[in-house]
Amino acid sequence: MSDDFDLLETNSNEKTGKVDVNWGKAVDTMKSKLAQEDDPQSRQKILNATLDDVVHMAEKDRTTLLDAIKDLTDYQDEVGIIFEKFSSLNADEQRVIDDAQKALDRARIELEDARNKPDTWWNNLWGRKSKIKQEEQEFKEAEKVRAGADNKAKAMFQERIESADVQTLLAELSYKSQAAVSRLKNREVEIKEVEDKLQIAIVEATKNHTRALEKKKEVEAKLDDNYALLKQARQELDEIVDKQSADYAQSVGKVTTLEQKIEELEGLKNAYTTLAASKDSFVHKHNLTIKVLTSLRSNLQTHRAKLKSDTEERLKYYDGYVVALKARTDQEFAAILEHLGVKTDEHIGETLASMHTASAKARQEMMDNIPVHEKVMQGVYSSYAEALQEIRTKDADIQKNFAERYGIDMKEIFEDYYKADATKPSGNDDAGKPAAAPKPETNSDDLLS
């Protein structure tokens, strides 16, 4: 660090990197999928297992593996893992990517050759510029094809594993585990590099913290000197009797200059104090970050070592499982042939027995449905009586309300209404309709006009 270095200067050469990885969603999705595989009745299934049960369990193994491979493939996209580096592609799928990459490389070389051709009138006469334009267009097209090659290969891969057997799916899972080991190793190296940078940053921050404190002391010393000068200048100003003299004006200017200087020094003092505190804070922050990263790196090492070792053992374990599946299939085939006749007889017997019980139940249901109509009608009459009672109660409330509000006794009106013969003609064309209320007379005192 040079002597004239000022900690308050701004470093414009700093670079910032953007990290955009949707880890949360991807991890939650994988945890959810794994949680669905918990089965508290697994012991009972083993105890009561039959050949048919094993068939279903083996198919569930295949389905679970298939779903897991699909989820892992989607997970790769979410966390930014390159598909072709994390999946075992067959020749056709790999060829899609390789051909697109070769075409892109070839287009890049041809474009560079066209651009590197000397820019002379003779070459331009023979189509140099048009050739460059053509190669640029072909290069853009090659870039588009290469960009879509991964997705095309991925679609072919997903279509292939849809009908893949357990052996193929187990091989894919093993391949992904081996690829993950390499990825974990690269992540450990990346973390270690960041740790080393943070160690350097701690040393630098500590130096800057010390430098800021030294600067602060220098400023404080200058402040003490200027405060002493200001005190003396103010005293001299007070001793001048003639406030209109040139000496008084000169003395005022001296006081103002000292006050301005002191204000600047106070600002520097505050700046270096804040800077020292900031550097001290970052020393602690960097220390904490290093501890966290070291812990994560240690955990990654543990996972990597276990995953690498377990993957090697699983390859043998999976081989045994595949052979067991084949033996299970042979045994299942023999058992099917052995029990085919018995099972057929059992199924026919079940069908005949079901016919008999179904017929008996139908007869019982027919007998049980006889009183249904009576029960329904009883409910109708009960609802009718209940509704009528509610209407009479409401009428009584209306009568009481009219009597209290308008002094009109509605009892007789309602009683006449209930006694009236609804079938008796009224002697006019509006029989059966309530009489219209007389129109009120309109005058200038009508409040509604």
CSV table of C-alpha atoms in Angstrom, one decimal:
chain,number,residue,atom,x,y,z
A,1,MET,CA,0.0,0.0,0.0
A,2,SER,CA,1.5,3.4,-1.0
A,3,ASP,CA,1.8,6.2,1.5
A,4,ASP,CA,-0.5,8.5,-0.4
A,5,PHE,CA,-3.3,5.9,-0.5
A,6,ASP,CA,-6.6,7.4,0.8
A,7,LEU,CA,-9.1,4.9,2.2
A,8,LEU,CA,-11.9,7.3,1.2
A,9,GLU,CA,-11.2,6.9,-2.5
A,10,THR,CA,-13.7,4.8,-4.5
A,11,ASN,CA,-12.4,1.7,-6.4
A,12,SER,CA,-14.2,1.7,-9.7
A,13,ASN,CA,-12.6,-1.5,-10.9
A,14,GLU,CA,-14.6,-3.8,-8.6
A,15,LYS,CA,-16.6,-6.5,-10.4
A,16,THR,CA,-19.8,-8.1,-9.2
A,17,GLY,CA,-21.2,-11.4,-10.3
A,18,LYS,CA,-24.8,-12.4,-10.4
A,19,VAL,CA,-26.0,-15.8,-9.1
A,20,ASP,CA,-29.5,-16.8,-10.0
A,21,VAL,CA,-30.3,-20.4,-8.9
A,22,ASN,CA,-33.7,-21.5,-7.8
A,23,TRP,CA,-32.4,-23.9,-5.1
A,24,GLY,CA,-35.4,-23.7,-2.8
A,25,LYS,CA,-38.0,-24.9,-5.2
A,26,ALA,CA,-35.9,-27.7,-6.6
A,27,VAL,CA,-34.9,-29.1,-3.2
A,28,ASP,CA,-38.5,-28.9,-1.9
A,29,THR,CA,-39.8,-30.8,-4.9
A,30,MET,CA,-37.2,-33.6,-4.5
A,31,LYS,CA,-38.0,-33.8,-0.7
A,32,SER,CA,-41.7,-34.0,-1.4
A,33,LYS,CA,-41.2,-36.9,-3.9
A,34,LEU,CA,-39.0,-38.8,-1.5
A,35,ALA,CA,-41.5,-38.3,1.4
A,36,GLN,CA,-44.2,-40.0,-0.7
A,37,GLU,CA,-42.3,-43.2,-0.6
A,38,ASP,CA,-42.7,-43.7,3.2
A,39,ASP,CA,-44.8,-46.8,3.9
A,40,PRO,CA,-45.6,-47.6,7.5
A,41,GLN,CA,-47.1,-51.0,6.5
A,42,SER,CA,-44.0,-52.3,4.7
A,43,ARG,CA,-43.3,-55.0,7.4
A,44,GLN,CA,-46.8,-56.3,7.0
A,45,LYS,CA,-46.4,-56.4,3.2
A,46,ILE,CA,-43.2,-58.5,3.6
A,47,LEU,CA,-44.9,-60.9,6.0
A,48,ASN,CA,-48.0,-61.4,3.8
A,49,ALA,CA,-46.1,-61.3,0.4
A,50,THR,CA,-47.3,-63.4,-2.5
A,51,LEU,CA,-46.0,-63.7,-6.0
A,52,ASP,CA,-48.7,-61.3,-7.2
A,53,ASP,CA,-47.7,-58.8,-4.6
A,54,VAL,CA,-44.1,-59.0,-5.7
A,55,VAL,CA,-45.1,-58.3,-9.3
A,56,HIS,CA,-46.9,-55.1,-8.2
A,57,MET,CA,-44.0,-54.1,-5.9
A,58,ALA,CA,-41.4,-54.6,-8.7
A,59,GLU,CA,-43.6,-52.5,-11.0
A,60,LYS,CA,-43.8,-49.8,-8.3
A,61,ASP,CA,-40.0,-50.0,-8.1
A,62,ARG,CA,-39.8,-49.3,-11.9
A,63,THR,CA,-42.4,-46.5,-11.7
A,64,THR,CA,-40.6,-44.9,-8.7
A,65,LEU,CA,-37.3,-45.0,-10.5
A,66,LEU,CA,-38.8,-43.6,-13.6
A,67,ASP,CA,-40.4,-40.7,-11.7
A,68,ALA,CA,-37.1,-40.1,-9.8
A,69,ILE,CA,-35.1,-40.0,-13.1
A,70,LYS,CA,-37.6,-37.5,-14.5
A,71,ASP,CA,-37.5,-35.3,-11.4
A,72,LEU,CA,-33.7,-35.4,-11.3
A,73,THR,CA,-33.6,-34.4,-15.0
A,74,ASP,CA,-35.9,-31.4,-14.3
A,75,TYR,CA,-33.9,-30.7,-11.1
A,76,GLN,CA,-30.8,-30.3,-13.3
A,77,ASP,CA,-32.5,-27.6,-15.3
A,78,GLU,CA,-33.6,-25.7,-12.1
A,79,VAL,CA,-30.1,-25.6,-10.5
A,80,GLY,CA,-28.2,-25.0,-13.8
A,81,ILE,CA,-26.7,-28.4,-14.3
A,82,ILE,CA,-25.9,-29.1,-18.0
A,83,PHE,CA,-28.1,-32.0,-19.1
A,84,GLU,CA,-25.6,-33.7,-21.3
A,85,LYS,CA,-23.0,-33.7,-18.5
A,86,PHE,CA,-25.4,-35.4,-16.0
A,87,SER,CA,-27.2,-38.1,-18.0
A,88,SER,CA,-26.1,-41.2,-19.8
A,89,LEU,CA,-27.2,-40.6,-23.3
A,90,ASN,CA,-27.3,-43.3,-26.0
A,91,ALA,CA,-25.6,-42.9,-29.4
A,92,ASP,CA,-28.6,-41.2,-31.1
A,93,GLU,CA,-29.2,-38.7,-28.3
A,94,GLN,CA,-25.5,-37.9,-28.1
A,95,ARG,CA,-25.2,-37.5,-31.8
A,96,VAL,CA,-27.9,-34.8,-31.8
A,97,ILE,CA,-25.7,-32.7,-29.5
A,98,ASP,CA,-22.4,-33.6,-31.2
A,99,ASP,CA,-23.6,-32.8,-34.7
A,100,ALA,CA,-25.0,-29.4,-33.6
A,101,GLN,CA,-21.7,-28.6,-31.9
A,102,LYS,CA,-19.7,-29.6,-34.9
A,103,ALA,CA,-21.9,-27.5,-37.2
A,104,LEU,CA,-21.5,-24.5,-34.8
A,105,ASP,CA,-17.7,-24.9,-34.7
A,106,ARG,CA,-17.5,-25.2,-38.5
A,107,ALA,CA,-19.7,-22.1,-39.0
A,108,ARG,CA,-17.5,-20.2,-36.5
A,109,ILE,CA,-14.3,-21.1,-38.4
A,110,GLU,CA,-15.8,-20.2,-41.8
A,111,LEU,CA,-17.0,-16.8,-40.4
A,112,GLU,CA,-13.5,-16.1,-39.1
A,113,ASP,CA,-12.0,-17.0,-42.4
A,114,ALA,CA,-14.3,-14.7,-44.2
A,115,ARG,CA,-13.6,-11.8,-41.9
A,116,ASN,CA,-9.8,-12.4,-42.0
A,117,LYS,CA,-9.7,-12.1,-45.7
A,118,PRO,CA,-7.9,-8.9,-46.6
A,119,ASP,CA,-10.2,-5.9,-47.1
A,120,THR,CA,-9.0,-5.0,-50.6
A,121,TRP,CA,-10.9,-3.7,-53.6
A,122,TRP,CA,-10.1,-6.9,-55.4
A,123,ASN,CA,-11.5,-9.2,-52.7
A,124,ASN,CA,-14.5,-6.9,-52.3
A,125,LEU,CA,-15.1,-7.1,-56.0
A,126,TRP,CA,-15.2,-10.9,-55.7
A,127,GLY,CA,-17.8,-10.8,-52.9
A,128,ARG,CA,-15.9,-10.5,-49.7
A,129,LYS,CA,-18.6,-8.5,-47.9
A,130,SER,CA,-21.5,-10.6,-49.1
A,131,LYS,CA,-19.6,-13.7,-48.0
A,132,ILE,CA,-19.1,-12.3,-44.5
A,133,LYS,CA,-22.9,-11.5,-44.4
A,134,GLN,CA,-23.8,-15.0,-45.5
A,135,GLU,CA,-21.4,-16.6,-43.0
A,136,GLU,CA,-22.8,-14.5,-40.2
A,137,GLN,CA,-26.3,-15.6,-41.0
A,138,GLU,CA,-25.2,-19.3,-41.1
A,139,PHE,CA,-23.4,-18.9,-37.8
A,140,LYS,CA,-26.6,-17.5,-36.1
A,141,GLU,CA,-28.6,-20.4,-37.5
A,142,ALA,CA,-26.0,-22.8,-36.1
A,143,GLU,CA,-26.2,-21.1,-32.7
A,144,LYS,CA,-30.0,-21.6,-32.7
A,145,VAL,CA,-29.6,-25.3,-33.6
A,146,ARG,CA,-27.0,-25.8,-30.9
A,147,ALA,CA,-29.1,-24.1,-28.3
A,148,GLY,CA,-32.0,-26.4,-29.1
A,149,ALA,CA,-29.9,-29.6,-29.3
A,150,ASP,CA,-29.9,-30.1,-25.5
A,151,ASN,CA,-33.7,-29.9,-25.4
A,152,LYS,CA,-34.1,-32.2,-28.4
A,153,ALA,CA,-31.7,-34.8,-26.8
A,154,LYS,CA,-33.5,-34.4,-23.5
A,155,ALA,CA,-36.9,-35.1,-25.2
A,156,MET,CA,-35.5,-38.2,-26.9
A,157,PHE,CA,-34.0,-39.3,-23.5
A,158,GLN,CA,-37.3,-38.8,-21.7
A,159,GLU,CA,-39.2,-40.7,-24.4
A,160,ARG,CA,-36.7,-43.6,-24.2
A,161,ILE,CA,-36.8,-44.1,-20.4
A,162,GLU,CA,-40.6,-44.0,-20.4
A,163,SER,CA,-40.6,-47.7,-21.5
A,164,ALA,CA,-37.2,-48.6,-20.1
A,165,ASP,CA,-36.8,-51.6,-17.8
A,166,VAL,CA,-35.5,-51.5,-14.2
A,167,GLN,CA,-32.0,-52.4,-15.3
A,168,THR,CA,-31.8,-49.3,-17.6
A,169,LEU,CA,-33.2,-47.0,-15.0
A,170,LEU,CA,-30.8,-48.3,-12.3
A,171,ALA,CA,-27.9,-47.7,-14.7
A,172,GLU,CA,-29.1,-44.1,-15.3
A,173,LEU,CA,-29.4,-43.6,-11.5
A,174,SER,CA,-25.8,-44.9,-11.0
A,175,TYR,CA,-24.5,-42.6,-13.8
A,176,LYS,CA,-26.1,-39.6,-12.2
A,177,SER,CA,-24.5,-40.6,-8.9
A,178,GLN,CA,-21.1,-40.8,-10.5
A,179,ALA,CA,-21.6,-37.4,-12.2
A,180,ALA,CA,-22.7,-36.0,-8.8
A,181,VAL,CA,-19.4,-37.1,-7.3
A,182,SER,CA,-17.5,-35.0,-9.8
A,183,ARG,CA,-19.8,-32.1,-9.3
A,184,LEU,CA,-19.3,-32.2,-5.5
A,185,LYS,CA,-15.6,-32.2,-6.0
A,186,ASN,CA,-15.7,-29.2,-8.2
A,187,ARG,CA,-17.9,-27.4,-5.7
A,188,GLU,CA,-15.4,-28.1,-2.9
A,189,VAL,CA,-12.6,-26.6,-5.0
A,190,GLU,CA,-14.8,-23.5,-5.7
A,191,ILE,CA,-15.5,-23.1,-2.0
A,192,LYS,CA,-11.8,-23.4,-1.1
A,193,GLU,CA,-11.0,-20.7,-3.6
A,194,VAL,CA,-13.6,-18.4,-2.0
A,195,GLU,CA,-12.2,-19.1,1.4
A,196,ASP,CA,-8.7,-18.1,0.3
A,197,LYS,CA,-10.0,-14.9,-1.1
A,198,LEU,CA,-11.8,-14.1,2.1
A,199,GLN,CA,-8.7,-14.8,4.1
A,200,ILE,CA,-6.9,-12.2,1.9
A,201,ALA,CA,-9.9,-9.8,2.4
A,202,ILE,CA,-9.6,-10.2,6.2
A,203,VAL,CA,-6.0,-9.2,6.1
A,204,GLU,CA,-6.7,-6.2,3.8
A,205,ALA,CA,-9.7,-5.1,5.9
A,206,THR,CA,-7.6,-5.3,9.1
A,207,LYS,CA,-4.9,-3.1,7.4
A,208,ASN,CA,-7.5,-0.6,6.3
A,209,HIS,CA,-9.0,-0.6,9.8
A,210,THR,CA,-5.6,0.2,11.3
A,211,ARG,CA,-5.0,2.8,8.6
A,212,ALA,CA,-8.3,4.5,9.2
A,213,LEU,CA,-7.6,4.8,12.9
A,214,GLU,CA,-4.2,6.3,12.2
A,215,LYS,CA,-5.8,8.8,9.8
A,216,LYS,CA,-8.4,9.6,12.5
A,217,LYS,CA,-5.6,10.4,15.0
A,218,GLU,CA,-3.9,12.6,12.5
A,219,VAL,CA,-7.1,14.6,12.0
A,220,GLU,CA,-7.8,14.8,15.7
A,221,ALA,CA,-4.3,16.3,16.2
A,222,LYS,CA,-5.0,18.9,13.5
A,223,LEU,CA,-8.4,19.6,15.1
A,224,ASP,CA,-6.7,20.4,18.4
A,225,ASP,CA,-4.3,22.8,16.7
A,226,ASN,CA,-7.0,24.6,14.8
A,227,TYR,CA,-9.3,24.8,17.9
A,228,ALA,CA,-6.5,26.5,19.7
A,229,LEU,CA,-5.9,28.9,16.8
A,230,LEU,CA,-9.7,29.6,16.6
A,231,LYS,CA,-9.8,30.4,20.3
A,232,GLN,CA,-6.9,32.9,19.9
A,233,ALA,CA,-8.4,34.5,16.8
A,234,ARG,CA,-11.7,35.0,18.5
A,235,GLN,CA,-10.0,36.6,21.5
A,236,GLU,CA,-8.1,38.9,19.2
A,237,LEU,CA,-11.4,39.8,17.4
A,238,ASP,CA,-13.0,40.7,20.7
A,239,GLU,CA,-10.1,43.0,21.6
A,240,ILE,CA,-10.5,45.2,18.5
A,241,VAL,CA,-12.5,48.2,19.5
A,242,ASP,CA,-13.1,49.8,16.1
A,243,LYS,CA,-15.6,47.4,14.4
A,244,GLN,CA,-15.3,49.4,11.1
A,245,SER,CA,-11.6,49.1,10.8
A,246,ALA,CA,-9.6,47.0,8.3
A,247,ASP,CA,-8.1,45.0,11.2
A,248,TYR,CA,-11.5,44.0,12.4
A,249,ALA,CA,-12.5,42.8,8.9
A,250,GLN,CA,-9.3,40.9,8.5
A,251,SER,CA,-9.8,39.3,12.0
A,252,VAL,CA,-13.3,38.2,11.1
A,253,GLY,CA,-12.0,36.6,7.9
A,254,LYS,CA,-9.4,34.7,9.9
A,255,VAL,CA,-12.0,33.4,12.3
A,256,THR,CA,-14.3,32.3,9.4
A,257,THR,CA,-11.4,30.5,7.7
A,258,LEU,CA,-10.5,28.6,10.9
A,259,GLU,CA,-14.1,27.6,11.5
A,260,GLN,CA,-14.4,26.3,7.9
A,261,LYS,CA,-11.1,24.3,8.4
A,262,ILE,CA,-12.4,22.9,11.6
A,263,GLU,CA,-15.7,21.9,10.0
A,264,GLU,CA,-13.8,20.0,7.2
A,265,LEU,CA,-11.6,18.2,9.8
A,266,GLU,CA,-14.6,17.2,11.8
A,267,GLY,CA,-16.1,15.7,8.6
A,268,LEU,CA,-12.9,13.8,8.0
A,269,LYS,CA,-12.8,12.6,11.6
A,270,ASN,CA,-16.3,11.2,11.3
A,271,ALA,CA,-15.5,9.6,7.9
A,272,TYR,CA,-12.5,7.8,9.2
A,273,THR,CA,-14.3,6.7,12.4
A,274,THR,CA,-17.1,5.3,10.3
A,275,LEU,CA,-14.7,3.6,7.9
A,276,ALA,CA,-12.7,2.0,10.8
A,277,ALA,CA,-16.0,0.6,12.3
A,278,SER,CA,-17.0,-0.7,8.9
A,279,LYS,CA,-13.7,-2.5,8.3
A,280,ASP,CA,-13.9,-4.0,11.7
A,281,SER,CA,-17.4,-5.2,11.0
A,282,PHE,CA,-16.3,-6.8,7.8
A,283,VAL,CA,-13.5,-8.6,9.5
A,284,HIS,CA,-16.1,-10.4,11.7
A,285,LYS,CA,-18.4,-11.0,8.7
A,286,HIS,CA,-15.6,-12.5,6.7
A,287,ASN,CA,-14.6,-14.7,9.6
A,288,LEU,CA,-18.2,-16.0,9.9
A,289,THR,CA,-18.4,-16.6,6.2
A,290,ILE,CA,-15.2,-18.6,6.2
A,291,LYS,CA,-16.5,-20.8,9.1
A,292,VAL,CA,-19.7,-21.5,7.3
A,293,LEU,CA,-18.0,-22.3,4.0
A,294,THR,CA,-15.5,-24.5,5.7
A,295,SER,CA,-18.4,-26.4,7.4
A,296,LEU,CA,-20.2,-26.8,4.0
A,297,ARG,CA,-17.0,-27.9,2.3
A,298,SER,CA,-16.5,-30.5,5.0
A,299,ASN,CA,-20.0,-31.8,4.6
A,300,LEU,CA,-19.6,-31.9,0.8
A,301,GLN,CA,-16.5,-34.0,1.3
A,302,THR,CA,-18.4,-36.4,3.5
A,303,HIS,CA,-21.3,-36.7,1.0
A,304,ARG,CA,-18.9,-37.1,-1.9
A,305,ALA,CA,-16.9,-39.9,-0.1
A,306,LYS,CA,-20.0,-41.7,0.9
A,307,LEU,CA,-21.7,-41.3,-2.5
A,308,LYS,CA,-18.6,-42.5,-4.4
A,309,SER,CA,-18.2,-45.6,-2.1
A,310,ASP,CA,-21.9,-46.4,-2.0
A,311,THR,CA,-22.3,-46.0,-5.8
A,312,GLU,CA,-19.6,-48.6,-6.3
A,313,GLU,CA,-21.4,-51.0,-3.9
A,314,ARG,CA,-24.8,-50.2,-5.4
A,315,LEU,CA,-23.6,-51.4,-8.8
A,316,LYS,CA,-23.1,-54.8,-7.4
A,317,TYR,CA,-26.3,-54.6,-5.4
A,318,TYR,CA,-28.3,-53.6,-8.4
A,319,ASP,CA,-26.8,-56.5,-10.4
A,320,GLY,CA,-28.2,-58.8,-7.8
A,321,TYR,CA,-31.6,-57.1,-7.9
A,322,VAL,CA,-31.8,-57.4,-11.7
A,323,VAL,CA,-31.0,-61.1,-11.6
A,324,ALA,CA,-33.6,-61.6,-8.8
A,325,LEU,CA,-36.1,-59.8,-11.0
A,326,LYS,CA,-35.5,-62.3,-13.8
A,327,ALA,CA,-35.8,-65.3,-11.4
A,328,ARG,CA,-38.9,-63.8,-10.0
A,329,THR,CA,-40.4,-63.6,-13.5
A,330,ASP,CA,-39.6,-67.2,-14.3
A,331,GLN,CA,-41.1,-68.3,-11.0
A,332,GLU,CA,-44.1,-66.2,-11.6
A,333,PHE,CA,-44.6,-67.8,-15.0
A,334,ALA,CA,-44.4,-71.3,-13.5
A,335,ALA,CA,-46.9,-70.4,-10.7
A,336,ILE,CA,-49.3,-68.9,-13.2
A,337,LEU,CA,-49.3,-72.1,-15.3
A,338,GLU,CA,-49.7,-74.2,-12.1
A,339,HIS,CA,-52.6,-72.3,-10.7
A,340,LEU,CA,-54.3,-71.1,-13.8
A,341,GLY,CA,-57.1,-73.7,-13.7
A,342,VAL,CA,-57.7,-73.3,-10.0
A,343,LYS,CA,-57.8,-69.5,-10.3
A,344,THR,CA,-60.3,-69.8,-13.2
A,345,ASP,CA,-62.6,-72.0,-11.1
A,346,GLU,CA,-62.3,-69.7,-8.2
A,347,HIS,CA,-63.2,-66.7,-10.3
A,348,ILE,CA,-66.3,-68.5,-11.8
A,349,GLY,CA,-67.4,-69.5,-8.3
A,350,GLU,CA,-67.0,-65.9,-7.1
A,351,THR,CA,-69.1,-64.7,-10.0
A,352,LEU,CA,-71.9,-67.2,-9.4
A,353,ALA,CA,-71.9,-66.5,-5.6
A,354,SER,CA,-72.0,-62.8,-6.4
A,355,MET,CA,-75.0,-63.3,-8.7
A,356,HIS,CA,-76.9,-65.1,-5.9
A,357,THR,CA,-76.1,-62.5,-3.2
A,358,ALA,CA,-76.9,-59.6,-5.6
A,359,SER,CA,-80.3,-61.1,-6.4
A,360,ALA,CA,-81.1,-61.6,-2.8
A,361,LYS,CA,-80.1,-58.0,-2.0
A,362,ALA,CA,-82.2,-56.7,-4.9
A,363,ARG,CA,-85.3,-58.5,-3.4
A,364,GLN,CA,-84.6,-57.0,0.0
A,365,GLU,CA,-84.3,-53.5,-1.4
A,366,MET,CA,-87.6,-53.9,-3.3
A,367,MET,CA,-89.3,-54.9,0.0
A,368,ASP,CA,-87.6,-52.1,1.9
A,369,ASN,CA,-88.8,-49.5,-0.6
A,370,ILE,CA,-92.5,-50.2,-0.2
A,371,PRO,CA,-93.1,-47.8,2.7
A,372,VAL,CA,-90.9,-45.1,1.2
A,373,HIS,CA,-93.9,-43.3,-0.4
A,374,GLU,CA,-95.8,-43.1,2.9
A,375,LYS,CA,-92.7,-41.7,4.6
A,376,VAL,CA,-92.4,-39.1,1.8
A,377,MET,CA,-96.0,-38.0,2.1
A,378,GLN,CA,-95.8,-37.7,5.8
A,379,GLY,CA,-92.9,-35.4,5.4
A,380,VAL,CA,-94.9,-33.3,2.8
A,381,TYR,CA,-97.9,-32.9,5.2
A,382,SER,CA,-95.6,-32.1,8.1
A,383,SER,CA,-93.8,-29.4,6.1
A,384,TYR,CA,-97.1,-28.0,4.9
A,385,ALA,CA,-98.4,-27.7,8.5
A,386,GLU,CA,-95.2,-26.1,9.6
A,387,ALA,CA,-95.3,-23.6,6.8
A,388,LEU,CA,-98.9,-22.7,7.5
A,389,GLN,CA,-98.1,-22.2,11.2
A,390,GLU,CA,-95.3,-19.8,10.3
A,391,ILE,CA,-97.6,-17.8,8.0
A,392,ARG,CA,-100.2,-17.4,10.8
A,393,THR,CA,-97.6,-16.4,13.3
A,394,LYS,CA,-96.3,-13.8,10.8
A,395,ASP,CA,-99.9,-12.5,10.2
A,396,ALA,CA,-100.3,-12.0,13.9
A,397,ASP,CA,-97.1,-10.0,14.0
A,398,ILE,CA,-98.3,-7.8,11.1
A,399,GLN,CA,-101.7,-7.2,12.8
A,400,LYS,CA,-99.9,-6.1,16.0
A,401,ASN,CA,-97.5,-3.9,14.1
A,402,PHE,CA,-100.3,-2.1,12.2
A,403,ALA,CA,-102.3,-1.5,15.4
A,404,GLU,CA,-99.3,-0.1,17.2
A,405,ARG,CA,-98.1,2.2,14.4
A,406,TYR,CA,-101.3,3.4,12.7
A,407,GLY,CA,-104.1,2.7,15.3
A,408,ILE,CA,-105.7,0.3,12.8
A,409,ASP,CA,-107.1,-3.0,14.1
A,410,MET,CA,-106.3,-5.5,11.4
A,411,LYS,CA,-107.7,-8.5,13.2
A,412,GLU,CA,-111.1,-8.3,11.6
A,413,ILE,CA,-109.6,-7.7,8.1
A,414,PHE,CA,-107.4,-10.8,8.4
A,415,GLU,CA,-110.2,-12.9,9.9
A,416,ASP,CA,-112.5,-11.9,7.0
A,417,TYR,CA,-109.7,-12.8,4.6
A,418,TYR,CA,-109.4,-16.3,6.0
A,419,LYS,CA,-113.2,-16.8,6.1
A,420,ALA,CA,-113.7,-15.7,2.5
A,421,ASP,CA,-114.6,-18.3,0.0
A,422,ALA,CA,-111.8,-18.3,-2.5
A,423,THR,CA,-113.9,-20.1,-5.1
A,424,LYS,CA,-116.8,-17.6,-5.0
A,425,PRO,CA,-116.9,-15.3,-7.9
A,426,SER,CA,-116.6,-11.6,-7.1
A,427,GLY,CA,-119.0,-10.5,-9.9
A,428,ASN,CA,-116.4,-8.7,-12.1
A,429,ASP,CA,-113.7,-9.6,-14.6
A,430,ASP,CA,-111.0,-9.3,-12.0
A,431,ALA,CA,-112.3,-12.2,-9.9
A,432,GLY,CA,-109.6,-14.0,-8.0
A,433,LYS,CA,-107.3,-10.9,-8.0
A,434,PRO,CA,-106.9,-8.6,-5.0
A,435,ALA,CA,-108.7,-5.3,-5.3
A,436,ALA,CA,-106.4,-2.5,-6.3
A,437,ALA,CA,-105.9,0.2,-3.7
A,438,PRO,CA,-107.5,3.6,-4.5
A,439,LYS,CA,-105.2,6.1,-6.0
A,440,PRO,CA,-104.4,8.9,-3.6
A,441,GLU,CA,-105.5,12.4,-4.6
A,442,THR,CA,-102.7,14.5,-5.9
A,443,ASN,CA,-102.3,18.1,-4.7
A,444,SER,CA,-99.6,20.6,-4.0
A,445,ASP,CA,-99.1,19.2,-0.5
A,446,ASP,CA,-98.2,15.7,-1.7
A,447,LEU,CA,-94.7,15.1,-0.2
A,448,LEU,CA,-94.0,12.5,-2.9
A,449,SER,CA,-94.7,14.8,-5.9
